[in-house]
Amino acid sequence: MEGKIYEYLEKYNYENLFFFNDNETGLKGVVCIHDTTLGPATGGLRMWTYQNEWDAIEDALRLGKGMTYKYAAAGVDLGGGKAVIIGDPKKQKSEALFRAFGRFINRLNGLYITGQDVGTTLRDMETIRSETPYVVTLPREFGGAGEISPYTALGVYQAIKACSKEKLGTESLEGVRIAVQGVGNVGYHLVKYLAQEGADITIADIDNKRVQEVADEFGTTIESVERIHALDVDIYSPCALGKVINDRSLGELKCSIVAGSANNQLAEEKHGNFLDELGILYAPDYIANAGGTIFDTDRIKPGGFNEQRGINSVKRIYETMRDLIHISKAENIPTYKAADLFAERRIESVGKAKQLRKQVSIFN
């Protein structure tokens, strides 16, 4: 992508790309606005130690586009956007840095709404909220949904069950062999759901202490992060960073299903085609991992946040995944294309309705 930003923006129909810098706090980052047809661009703030600036830009762009499709497919009236801060979340966080970020997005005047993501916490969101109202992920005492990772995991769990019903003939996961890559906040809660149902679980994580703690709690097997994807299992569940389905890993997969919470699991779209050719059922990432987003944004509905309504909405990911499988079969396309088609049809229909309302208002 290096040196071809406008070509990339044009190819995937992005609206805006903003860069921000603050010398006093060391803040450097990017905000991507992909599509605002359904509503203001919304997506989490990621803080990560990117190897270079181009990697940060590409991450923001890919994640922002993914949020557009995630909201559209989930039936949420928000557009897609994303923000990234270049820096080590364990060493470079400060109140001043997040306040500076809050002031920056406040100048966008609601075009972008931020939230929690990899490397940021609810406490960070509180700090940002002190400078701008455009924050969606907040503690419950601030009117938000609180910690959303359990609900992201619940959504992945529902997608896994729908895929298991299709590929393995049963939605019961008792005895099903599942490899979970990444046992951070979402991966931990997913392992908890899977263990409660009696799945045969193997886990991996770059944090050796964390992976041992999770293994001790749930009685799972431990594998290295380099080999977890290549295990002979029924389901491979990537719950860490993206691009895990790539030219190298495809030839090593021995699973029947790929379903996890990681964003942008396909290194390139062609890898979704290859999965389909190999007979591996793929739960598109922005479908499977939409649970936290669905739960979190329940507070924008009339009457404010309702926990049970939010949970019920997350559980409908099972139905969405089932519908995508049907579309995939009916139109003879891979599931990732079926998901894109599902989302694009909603964006198009809402866009036409909005345009019609504009035309009506002109004549009134």
XYZ file of C-alpha atoms in Angstrom:
364
model
C 0.000 0.000 0.000
C 2.975 2.304 0.588
C 2.875 5.341 -1.670
C -0.587 4.507 -3.015
C -2.959 5.914 -0.405
C -5.388 7.607 -2.805
C -5.473 4.548 -5.028
C -6.427 2.473 -1.973
C -9.030 5.016 -0.811
C -10.626 5.057 -4.247
C -10.630 1.274 -4.626
C -12.547 0.691 -1.377
C -14.566 3.934 -1.414
C -13.225 5.609 1.747
C -14.501 9.056 2.720
C -11.714 10.506 4.911
C -8.329 9.779 6.406
C -7.074 12.068 9.191
C -3.610 12.255 10.742
C -2.988 13.769 14.161
C 0.112 14.784 16.071
C 0.796 16.375 19.460
C 4.415 17.077 20.344
C 3.696 17.737 24.023
C 2.257 14.261 24.685
C 3.916 12.283 21.885
C 0.537 11.500 20.370
C 0.739 10.232 16.790
C -2.046 8.447 15.018
C -4.677 8.066 12.353
C -8.476 8.225 12.122
C -10.142 6.516 9.183
C -13.701 7.322 8.045
C -14.860 4.623 5.655
C -18.612 5.075 5.098
C -21.272 7.161 6.864
C -24.358 6.055 4.921
C -25.909 4.397 7.966
C -24.706 6.958 10.513
C -21.588 8.570 11.992
C -18.386 6.549 11.594
C -17.820 4.533 14.754
C -15.030 2.184 15.745
C -12.555 1.511 18.502
C -9.246 3.156 19.285
C -6.298 0.775 18.943
C -2.902 1.542 20.507
C -0.105 -0.613 19.141
C 3.634 -0.682 18.503
C 3.497 -0.640 14.716
C 6.731 -1.327 12.877
C 6.239 1.772 10.758
C 3.717 4.484 9.886
C 2.444 2.640 6.824
C 1.453 -0.356 8.932
C -0.553 1.943 11.212
C -2.322 3.566 8.249
C -3.159 0.223 6.681
C -4.463 -1.144 9.981
C -6.770 1.859 10.431
C -8.061 1.550 6.860
C -8.703 -2.198 7.011
C -10.347 -1.972 10.429
C -12.479 1.029 9.452
C -13.846 -0.750 6.396
C -14.529 -3.780 8.545
C -16.593 -1.665 10.939
C -18.793 -0.436 8.084
C -19.648 -4.001 7.173
C -19.944 -5.100 10.800
C -22.550 -2.457 11.649
C -24.428 -2.978 8.395
C -24.649 -6.747 8.815
C -25.593 -6.410 12.491
C -28.462 -4.019 11.707
C -26.869 -1.141 13.653
C -27.370 2.373 12.278
C -23.749 3.502 12.412
C -21.021 3.910 9.821
C -17.532 2.487 9.844
C -14.406 4.141 11.186
C -11.306 3.371 13.233
C -8.503 5.123 15.071
C -4.998 3.959 15.859
C -2.343 5.475 18.076
C 1.264 4.543 17.378
C 2.853 3.612 20.695
C 3.408 0.983 23.355
C 0.227 0.714 25.459
C 2.253 -0.695 28.364
C 4.758 2.171 28.474
C 3.495 5.275 26.663
C -0.017 5.852 27.979
C -0.786 9.026 29.884
C -3.815 11.098 30.807
C -2.443 13.954 28.711
C -2.096 11.729 25.637
C -5.692 10.507 25.734
C -6.975 13.998 26.479
C -5.124 15.224 23.390
C -6.754 12.458 21.366
C -10.149 13.434 22.770
C -9.645 17.048 21.712
C -8.696 15.917 18.232
C -11.802 13.813 17.612
C -13.947 16.529 19.193
C -12.837 18.814 16.341
C -14.386 16.294 13.929
C -17.733 17.288 15.482
C -19.354 13.845 15.554
C -18.086 12.546 12.229
C -16.193 9.867 14.193
C -17.163 8.217 17.492
C -14.461 6.259 19.289
C -14.444 3.259 21.621
C -12.275 0.625 23.271
C -10.047 -1.697 21.249
C -6.728 -3.530 21.490
C -4.354 -1.631 23.763
C -7.007 0.658 25.285
C -9.268 0.300 28.310
C -12.486 1.656 29.771
C -10.372 3.937 31.953
C -8.799 5.373 28.792
C -12.298 5.954 27.408
C -13.236 7.856 30.577
C -10.238 10.120 30.025
C -11.164 10.727 26.384
C -14.769 11.403 27.463
C -13.550 14.308 29.599
C -12.664 16.123 26.359
C -15.435 14.990 23.987
C -18.911 13.412 24.039
C -18.045 11.249 21.019
C -17.222 8.066 22.923
C -19.408 4.965 22.743
C -17.576 2.457 24.992
C -17.983 3.639 28.585
C -18.415 2.203 32.100
C -21.988 1.668 33.214
C -21.768 4.544 35.689
C -21.219 6.786 32.653
C -24.295 5.370 30.897
C -22.352 2.842 28.817
C -22.483 -0.940 28.579
C -19.297 -1.476 30.568
C -16.801 -4.192 29.653
C -17.835 -5.637 26.272
C -15.350 -8.472 25.759
C -17.674 -11.120 27.310
C -20.294 -10.191 24.723
C -17.828 -10.257 21.864
C -17.011 -13.787 23.030
C -20.711 -14.645 23.253
C -21.138 -13.627 19.620
C -18.160 -15.736 18.503
C -19.607 -18.645 20.480
C -22.918 -18.266 18.607
C -21.118 -18.166 15.237
C -19.144 -21.287 16.162
C -22.336 -23.144 17.066
C -23.988 -22.170 13.764
C -20.922 -23.335 11.831
C -20.773 -26.559 13.831
C -24.410 -27.263 13.019
C -23.647 -26.861 9.306
C -20.282 -28.607 9.118
C -20.320 -31.126 11.967
C -24.046 -31.852 12.024
C -24.637 -30.621 15.573
C -24.505 -27.322 17.421
C -23.430 -29.130 20.571
C -19.725 -28.582 21.165
C -19.229 -31.406 23.655
C -16.061 -33.245 22.684
C -15.449 -30.968 19.680
C -11.736 -30.201 19.245
C -11.154 -26.448 19.223
C -7.874 -24.526 18.978
C -8.105 -20.980 20.366
C -5.301 -18.610 19.369
C -5.139 -15.747 21.866
C -6.611 -15.817 25.373
C -6.824 -12.110 26.133
C -10.110 -10.589 27.252
C -12.214 -12.045 24.425
C -10.334 -15.324 24.070
C -10.600 -15.958 27.807
C -14.369 -15.581 27.834
C -14.698 -17.697 24.689
C -12.706 -20.503 26.341
C -15.053 -20.215 29.316
C -18.126 -20.716 27.094
C -16.490 -23.620 25.262
C -15.334 -25.297 28.470
C -18.822 -25.067 29.970
C -20.091 -27.083 27.020
C -17.391 -29.723 27.308
C -15.283 -28.907 24.254
C -11.766 -30.332 23.911
C -9.759 -27.084 23.944
C -6.165 -26.238 23.080
C -4.947 -22.665 23.598
C -1.978 -20.487 22.677
C -0.891 -16.949 23.542
C 2.296 -14.870 23.397
C 1.858 -14.168 27.132
C 3.201 -17.339 28.784
C 1.894 -16.429 32.222
C -1.578 -15.673 30.900
C -1.856 -18.874 28.870
C -0.818 -20.991 31.862
C -3.385 -19.302 34.099
C -6.173 -19.962 31.591
C -5.037 -23.568 31.098
C -5.033 -24.148 34.859
C -8.505 -22.632 35.245
C -10.213 -24.551 32.449
C -8.059 -27.653 32.063
C -7.020 -26.915 28.495
C -3.977 -28.090 26.567
C -1.283 -25.524 25.647
C 0.319 -25.204 22.205
C 2.818 -22.701 20.802
C 1.555 -19.651 18.914
C 3.574 -20.824 15.914
C 1.735 -24.174 15.686
C -1.757 -23.577 17.071
C -3.261 -23.031 13.608
C -1.816 -26.297 12.262
C -3.349 -28.636 14.838
C -5.637 -31.454 13.732
C -8.857 -30.030 15.177
C -12.476 -29.444 14.187
C -12.389 -25.683 14.738
C -9.585 -23.134 14.609
C -10.512 -19.927 16.456
C -8.168 -16.943 15.906
C -8.703 -14.463 18.734
C -5.546 -12.346 18.540
C -4.294 -10.144 15.696
C -5.242 -10.454 12.033
C -3.811 -11.867 8.781
C -3.550 -15.365 10.257
C -5.101 -16.918 7.139
C -2.340 -16.388 4.622
C -0.260 -18.120 1.970
C 1.785 -19.996 4.560
C -0.896 -20.992 7.045
C -3.443 -22.180 4.468
C -1.335 -25.182 3.549
C -1.016 -26.146 7.212
C -4.674 -25.966 8.284
C -6.266 -29.264 9.331
C -9.581 -27.906 10.592
C -13.125 -27.946 9.223
C -14.117 -24.501 10.520
C -12.362 -21.160 11.069
C -14.296 -18.931 13.489
C -12.773 -16.423 15.889
C -12.799 -12.866 17.162
C -9.671 -11.472 15.466
C -10.217 -8.663 12.969
C -9.070 -9.071 9.359
C -8.245 -12.770 9.643
C -7.820 -13.055 5.874
C -4.484 -11.575 4.804
C -6.064 -11.029 1.378
C -9.533 -11.670 -0.045
C -8.145 -14.513 -2.170
C -7.507 -16.457 1.025
C -11.251 -16.579 1.631
C -11.597 -18.223 -1.768
C -8.877 -20.722 -0.888
C -10.636 -21.641 2.365
C -13.795 -22.309 0.392
C -11.912 -24.462 -2.118
C -10.417 -26.465 0.740
C -13.908 -27.122 2.117
C -13.231 -25.128 5.287
C -16.242 -23.167 6.540
C -15.235 -19.616 7.461
C -17.208 -17.400 9.838
C -16.414 -13.899 8.506
C -14.650 -12.010 11.277
C -16.899 -8.961 11.330
C -19.937 -11.238 11.665
C -18.494 -13.450 14.405
C -16.932 -10.642 16.470
C -19.841 -8.189 16.300
C -21.235 -9.129 19.720
C -19.383 -6.504 21.719
C -20.304 -3.818 19.214
C -23.952 -4.854 19.197
C -24.096 -4.887 22.993
C -22.147 -1.645 23.357
C -24.264 0.361 20.925
C -27.556 -0.731 22.479
C -27.419 2.520 24.444
C -28.116 4.552 21.295
C -31.548 2.913 21.001
C -34.672 4.628 22.386
C -34.792 4.437 26.169
C -31.044 3.991 26.578
C -29.059 0.898 27.458
C -31.010 -2.301 28.201
C -28.819 -5.258 29.163
C -31.204 -8.086 28.300
C -32.126 -6.517 24.983
C -28.423 -6.226 24.217
C -27.748 -9.872 25.071
C -30.672 -11.044 22.950
C -29.348 -9.015 20.023
C -25.889 -10.600 20.399
C -27.375 -14.096 20.379
C -28.916 -13.389 16.966
C -25.410 -13.727 15.490
C -26.308 -17.429 15.304
C -29.150 -16.586 12.922
C -27.009 -14.170 10.912
C -24.302 -16.802 10.427
C -26.918 -19.371 9.454
C -28.365 -16.934 6.889
C -24.909 -16.261 5.433
C -24.338 -19.981 4.984
C -27.616 -20.168 3.074
C -26.622 -17.216 0.853
C -23.229 -18.807 0.263
C -24.848 -22.028 -0.885
C -27.606 -20.412 -2.938
C -25.271 -18.091 -4.840
C -22.276 -20.442 -4.883
C -19.928 -17.925 -3.288
C -17.574 -18.117 -0.268
C -19.019 -17.005 3.058
C -16.850 -13.877 3.201
C -18.427 -12.723 -0.065
C -21.873 -13.645 1.222
C -21.250 -11.461 4.285
C -20.103 -8.541 2.129
C -23.169 -8.942 -0.083
C -25.457 -9.044 2.955
C -23.943 -5.833 4.344
C -23.755 -4.016 1.008
C -27.414 -4.698 0.270
C -28.406 -3.045 3.553
C -26.128 -0.040 2.957
C -27.532 0.359 -0.548
C -31.171 0.108 0.553
C -30.709 2.597 3.416
C -28.767 4.931 1.121
C -31.617 4.901 -1.396
C -34.151 5.564 1.350
C -32.131 8.541 2.614
C -31.822 9.927 -0.891
C -35.555 9.566 -1.386
C -36.203 11.475 1.840
C -33.928 14.275 0.626
C -35.808 14.476 -2.656
C -39.152 14.587 -0.851
C -37.932 17.361 1.486
C -36.878 19.482 -1.498
C -40.451 19.569 -2.751
C -42.044 20.165 0.637
